[in-house]
Short mmCIF file of C-alpha atoms in Angstrom, two decimals:
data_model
loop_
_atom_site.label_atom_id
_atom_site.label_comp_id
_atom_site.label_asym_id
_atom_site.label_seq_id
_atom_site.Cartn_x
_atom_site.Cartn_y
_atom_site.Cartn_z
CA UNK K 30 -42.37 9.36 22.95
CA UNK K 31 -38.73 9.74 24.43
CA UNK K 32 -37.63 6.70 22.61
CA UNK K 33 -39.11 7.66 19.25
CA UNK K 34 -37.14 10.59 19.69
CA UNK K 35 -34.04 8.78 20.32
CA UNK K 36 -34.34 6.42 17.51
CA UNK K 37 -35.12 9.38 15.58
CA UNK K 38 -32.08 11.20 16.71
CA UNK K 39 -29.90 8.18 15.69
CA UNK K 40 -31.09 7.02 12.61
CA UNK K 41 -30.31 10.84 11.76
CA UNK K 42 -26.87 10.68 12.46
CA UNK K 43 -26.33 7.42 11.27
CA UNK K 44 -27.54 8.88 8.08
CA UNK K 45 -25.07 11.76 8.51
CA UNK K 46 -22.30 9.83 9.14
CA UNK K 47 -22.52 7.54 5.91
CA UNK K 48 -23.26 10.85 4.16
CA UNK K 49 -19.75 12.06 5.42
CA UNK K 50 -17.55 10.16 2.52
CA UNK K 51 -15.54 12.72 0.58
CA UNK K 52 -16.81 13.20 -2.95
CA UNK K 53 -14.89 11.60 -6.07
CA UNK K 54 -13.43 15.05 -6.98
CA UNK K 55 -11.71 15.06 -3.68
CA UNK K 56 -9.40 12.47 -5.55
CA UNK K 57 -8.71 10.54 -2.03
CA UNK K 58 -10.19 7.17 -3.59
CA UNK K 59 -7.69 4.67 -4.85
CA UNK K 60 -7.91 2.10 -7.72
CA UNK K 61 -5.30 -0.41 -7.48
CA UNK K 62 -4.24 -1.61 -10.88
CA UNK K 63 -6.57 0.19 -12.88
CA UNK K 64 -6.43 1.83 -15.43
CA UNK K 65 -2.89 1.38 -14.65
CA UNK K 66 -0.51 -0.73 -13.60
CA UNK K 67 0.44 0.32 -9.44
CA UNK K 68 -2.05 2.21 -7.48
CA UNK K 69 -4.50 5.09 -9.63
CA UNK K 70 -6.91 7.93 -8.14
CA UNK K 71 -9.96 6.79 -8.40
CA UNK K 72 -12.22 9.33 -10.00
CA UNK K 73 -15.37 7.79 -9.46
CA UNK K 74 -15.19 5.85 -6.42
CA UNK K 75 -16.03 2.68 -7.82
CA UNK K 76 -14.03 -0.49 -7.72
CA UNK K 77 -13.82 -3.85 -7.24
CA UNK K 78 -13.28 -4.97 -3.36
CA UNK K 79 -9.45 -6.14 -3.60
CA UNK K 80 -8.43 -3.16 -5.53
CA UNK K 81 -10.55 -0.41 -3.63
CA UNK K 82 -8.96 1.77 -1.16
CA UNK K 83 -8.01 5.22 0.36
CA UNK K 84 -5.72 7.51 0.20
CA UNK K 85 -3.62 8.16 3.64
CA UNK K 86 -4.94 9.70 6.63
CA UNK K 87 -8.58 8.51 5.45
CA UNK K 88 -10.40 5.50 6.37
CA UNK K 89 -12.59 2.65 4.09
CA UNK K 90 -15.98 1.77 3.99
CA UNK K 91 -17.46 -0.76 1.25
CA UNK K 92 -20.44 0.77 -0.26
CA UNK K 93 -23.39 -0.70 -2.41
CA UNK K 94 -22.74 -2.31 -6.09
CA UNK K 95 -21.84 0.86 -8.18
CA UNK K 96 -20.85 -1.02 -11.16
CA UNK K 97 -21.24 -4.64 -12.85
CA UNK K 98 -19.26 -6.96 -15.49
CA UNK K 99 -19.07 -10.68 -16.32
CA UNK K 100 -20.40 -10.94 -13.58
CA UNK K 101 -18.00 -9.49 -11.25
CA UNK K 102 -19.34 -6.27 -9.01
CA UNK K 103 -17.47 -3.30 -8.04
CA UNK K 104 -18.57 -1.36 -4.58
CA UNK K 105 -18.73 2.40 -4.07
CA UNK K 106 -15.66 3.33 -2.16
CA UNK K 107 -16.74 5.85 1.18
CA UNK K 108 -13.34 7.73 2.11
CA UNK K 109 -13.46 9.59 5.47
CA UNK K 110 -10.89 11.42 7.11
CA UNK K 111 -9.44 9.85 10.13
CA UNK K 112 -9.39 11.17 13.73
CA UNK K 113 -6.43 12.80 15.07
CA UNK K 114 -4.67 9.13 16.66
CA UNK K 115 -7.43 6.82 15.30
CA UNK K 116 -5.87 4.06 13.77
CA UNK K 117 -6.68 4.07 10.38
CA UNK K 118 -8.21 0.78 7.62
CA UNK K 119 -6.88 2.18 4.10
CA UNK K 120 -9.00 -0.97 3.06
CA UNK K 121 -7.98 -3.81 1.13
CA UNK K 122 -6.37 -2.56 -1.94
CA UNK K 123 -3.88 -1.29 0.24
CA UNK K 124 -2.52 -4.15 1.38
CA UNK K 125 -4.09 -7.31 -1.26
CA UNK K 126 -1.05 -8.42 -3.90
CA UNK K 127 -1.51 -7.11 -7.24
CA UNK K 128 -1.46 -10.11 -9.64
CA UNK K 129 1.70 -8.96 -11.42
CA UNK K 130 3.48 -9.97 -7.92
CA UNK K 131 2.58 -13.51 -8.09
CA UNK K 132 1.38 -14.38 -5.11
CA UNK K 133 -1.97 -15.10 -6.03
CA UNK K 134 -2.14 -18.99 -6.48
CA UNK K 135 -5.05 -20.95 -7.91
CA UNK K 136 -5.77 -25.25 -8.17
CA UNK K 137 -6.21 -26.74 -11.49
CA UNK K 138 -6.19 -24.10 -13.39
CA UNK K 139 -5.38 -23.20 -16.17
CA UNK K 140 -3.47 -26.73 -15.85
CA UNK K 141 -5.26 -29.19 -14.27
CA UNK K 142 -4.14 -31.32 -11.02
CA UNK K 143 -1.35 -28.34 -11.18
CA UNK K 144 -0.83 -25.38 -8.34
CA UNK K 145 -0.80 -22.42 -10.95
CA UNK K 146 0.12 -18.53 -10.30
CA UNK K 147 -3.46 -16.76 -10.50
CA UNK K 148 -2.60 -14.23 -13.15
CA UNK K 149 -6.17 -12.46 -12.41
CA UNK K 150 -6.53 -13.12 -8.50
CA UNK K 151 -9.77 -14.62 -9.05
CA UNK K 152 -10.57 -18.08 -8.59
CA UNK K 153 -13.35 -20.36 -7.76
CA UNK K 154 -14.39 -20.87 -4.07
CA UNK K 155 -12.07 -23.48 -2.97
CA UNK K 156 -9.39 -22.97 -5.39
CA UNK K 157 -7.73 -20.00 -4.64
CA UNK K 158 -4.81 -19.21 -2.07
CA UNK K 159 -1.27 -17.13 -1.09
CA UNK K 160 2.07 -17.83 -1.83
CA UNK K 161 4.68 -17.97 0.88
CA UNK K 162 4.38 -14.93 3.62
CA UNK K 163 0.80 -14.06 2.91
CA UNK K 164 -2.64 -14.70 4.41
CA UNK K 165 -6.04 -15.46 2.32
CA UNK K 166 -9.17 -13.31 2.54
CA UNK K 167 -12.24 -14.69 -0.47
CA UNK K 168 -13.59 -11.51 -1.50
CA UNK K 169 -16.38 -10.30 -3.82
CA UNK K 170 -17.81 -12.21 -7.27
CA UNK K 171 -14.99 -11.36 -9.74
CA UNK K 172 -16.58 -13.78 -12.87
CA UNK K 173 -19.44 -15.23 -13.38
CA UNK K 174 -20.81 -17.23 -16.35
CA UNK K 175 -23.70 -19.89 -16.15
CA UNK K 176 -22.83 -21.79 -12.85
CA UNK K 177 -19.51 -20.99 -12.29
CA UNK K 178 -18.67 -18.75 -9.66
CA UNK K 179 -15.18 -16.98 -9.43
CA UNK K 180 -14.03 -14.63 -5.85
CA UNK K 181 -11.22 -12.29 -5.53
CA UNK K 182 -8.45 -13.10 -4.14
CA UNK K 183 -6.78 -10.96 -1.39
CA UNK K 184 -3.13 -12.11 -0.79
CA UNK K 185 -2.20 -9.65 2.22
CA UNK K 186 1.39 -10.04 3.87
CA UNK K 187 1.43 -11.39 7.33
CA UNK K 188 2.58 -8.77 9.35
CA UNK K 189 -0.69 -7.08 7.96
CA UNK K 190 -3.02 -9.58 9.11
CA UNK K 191 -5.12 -10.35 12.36
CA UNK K 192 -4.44 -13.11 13.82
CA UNK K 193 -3.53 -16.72 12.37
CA UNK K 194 -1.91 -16.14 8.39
CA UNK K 195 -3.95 -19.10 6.67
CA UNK K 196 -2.81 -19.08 2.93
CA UNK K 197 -6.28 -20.05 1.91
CA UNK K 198 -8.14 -23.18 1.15
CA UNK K 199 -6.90 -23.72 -2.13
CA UNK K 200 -3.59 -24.86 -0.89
CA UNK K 201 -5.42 -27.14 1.74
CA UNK K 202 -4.73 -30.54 0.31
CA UNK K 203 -1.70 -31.46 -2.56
CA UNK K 204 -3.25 -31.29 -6.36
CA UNK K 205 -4.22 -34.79 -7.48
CA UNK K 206 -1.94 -37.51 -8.79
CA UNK K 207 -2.70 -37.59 -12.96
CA UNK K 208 -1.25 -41.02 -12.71
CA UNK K 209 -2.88 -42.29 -10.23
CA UNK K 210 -6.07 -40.72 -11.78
CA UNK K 211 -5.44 -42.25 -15.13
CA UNK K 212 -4.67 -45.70 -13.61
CA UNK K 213 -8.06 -45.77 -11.84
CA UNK K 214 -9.72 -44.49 -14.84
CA UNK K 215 -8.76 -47.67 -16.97
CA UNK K 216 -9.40 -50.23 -14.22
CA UNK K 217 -12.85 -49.00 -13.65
CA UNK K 218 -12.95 -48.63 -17.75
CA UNK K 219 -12.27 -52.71 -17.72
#
């Protein structure tokens, strides 16, 4: 009966806790790049993962699919205040390149065999990567259509990262020789 009561107890203030986000009229959610250019008050707590964050002095916490397009997915955005001397997560859209900076790179396209700047920061698993200084986090679906599968990607300055800065698997291994490719192409042809 005691550990009923527990589990009880805990489940109710686990519910409490998640319950604890500040509402969307608080304006302490953040919308990176939308509707505007630079960083926007989010008025209904909804955005995509790479763009989604809070305002200082509150903490982030990715909620459930609030919103869907082309197959992309935006997650509620829970803000909570921070403890006095609690280090605090803004979450990702405080720290992920906005695509107008450039560091978002993506393989093959829209050129193929080519390393190309990522104007959208969403690229197919694989493909996408950082420019010089940054480290790679894949985030959420950002396109889908039929079978193909685009992520987000979150370019985040070094210094801001945990541990080792990968730029990302896209940049893994150098975009293919078109030569060589075409060269191949007509001796298997003949």
């Amino acid at each position: 009966m005691r550990s009923v009561l527990v589990t009880v107890a805990l489940a109710a203030t686990a519910a409490a806790e998640d319950a604890a986000c500040e509402p969307a009229s608080a304006g302490v959610c953040e919308e990176q790049g939308y509707p505007n250019p630079g960083v926007n008050v989010d008025d209904d707590c909804c955005a995509a993962w790479a763009s989604s964050s809070c305002a200082f002095g509150y903490s982030y916490t990715e909620g459930g699919v609030c919103q869907r397009w082309d197959g992309g997915e935006a997650h509620s955005t829970c803000c909570k205040k921070c403890k006095e001397g609690e280090a605090c997560d803004r979450g990702p859209g405080a720290t992920c390149a906005r695509p107008e900076e450039g560091v978002c790179m993506e393989r093959g396209y829209p050129k193929i065999a080519k390393d190309n700047v990522d104007d959208d920061c969403c690229a197919l698993a694989g493909k996408g990567w950082c420019g010089e200084g940054h480290g790679y986090t894949m985030g959420d679906v950002c396109y889908r259509a039929g079978h193909t599968v685009g992520y987000s990607t979150c370019c985040q300055p070094c210094n801001s990262t945990y541990g080792e800065c990968d730029d990302g698997p896209g940049n893994d291994h150098p975009p293919p020789n078109l030569k060589a490719l075409a060269i191949i192409g007509i001796v298997i042809l003949v």
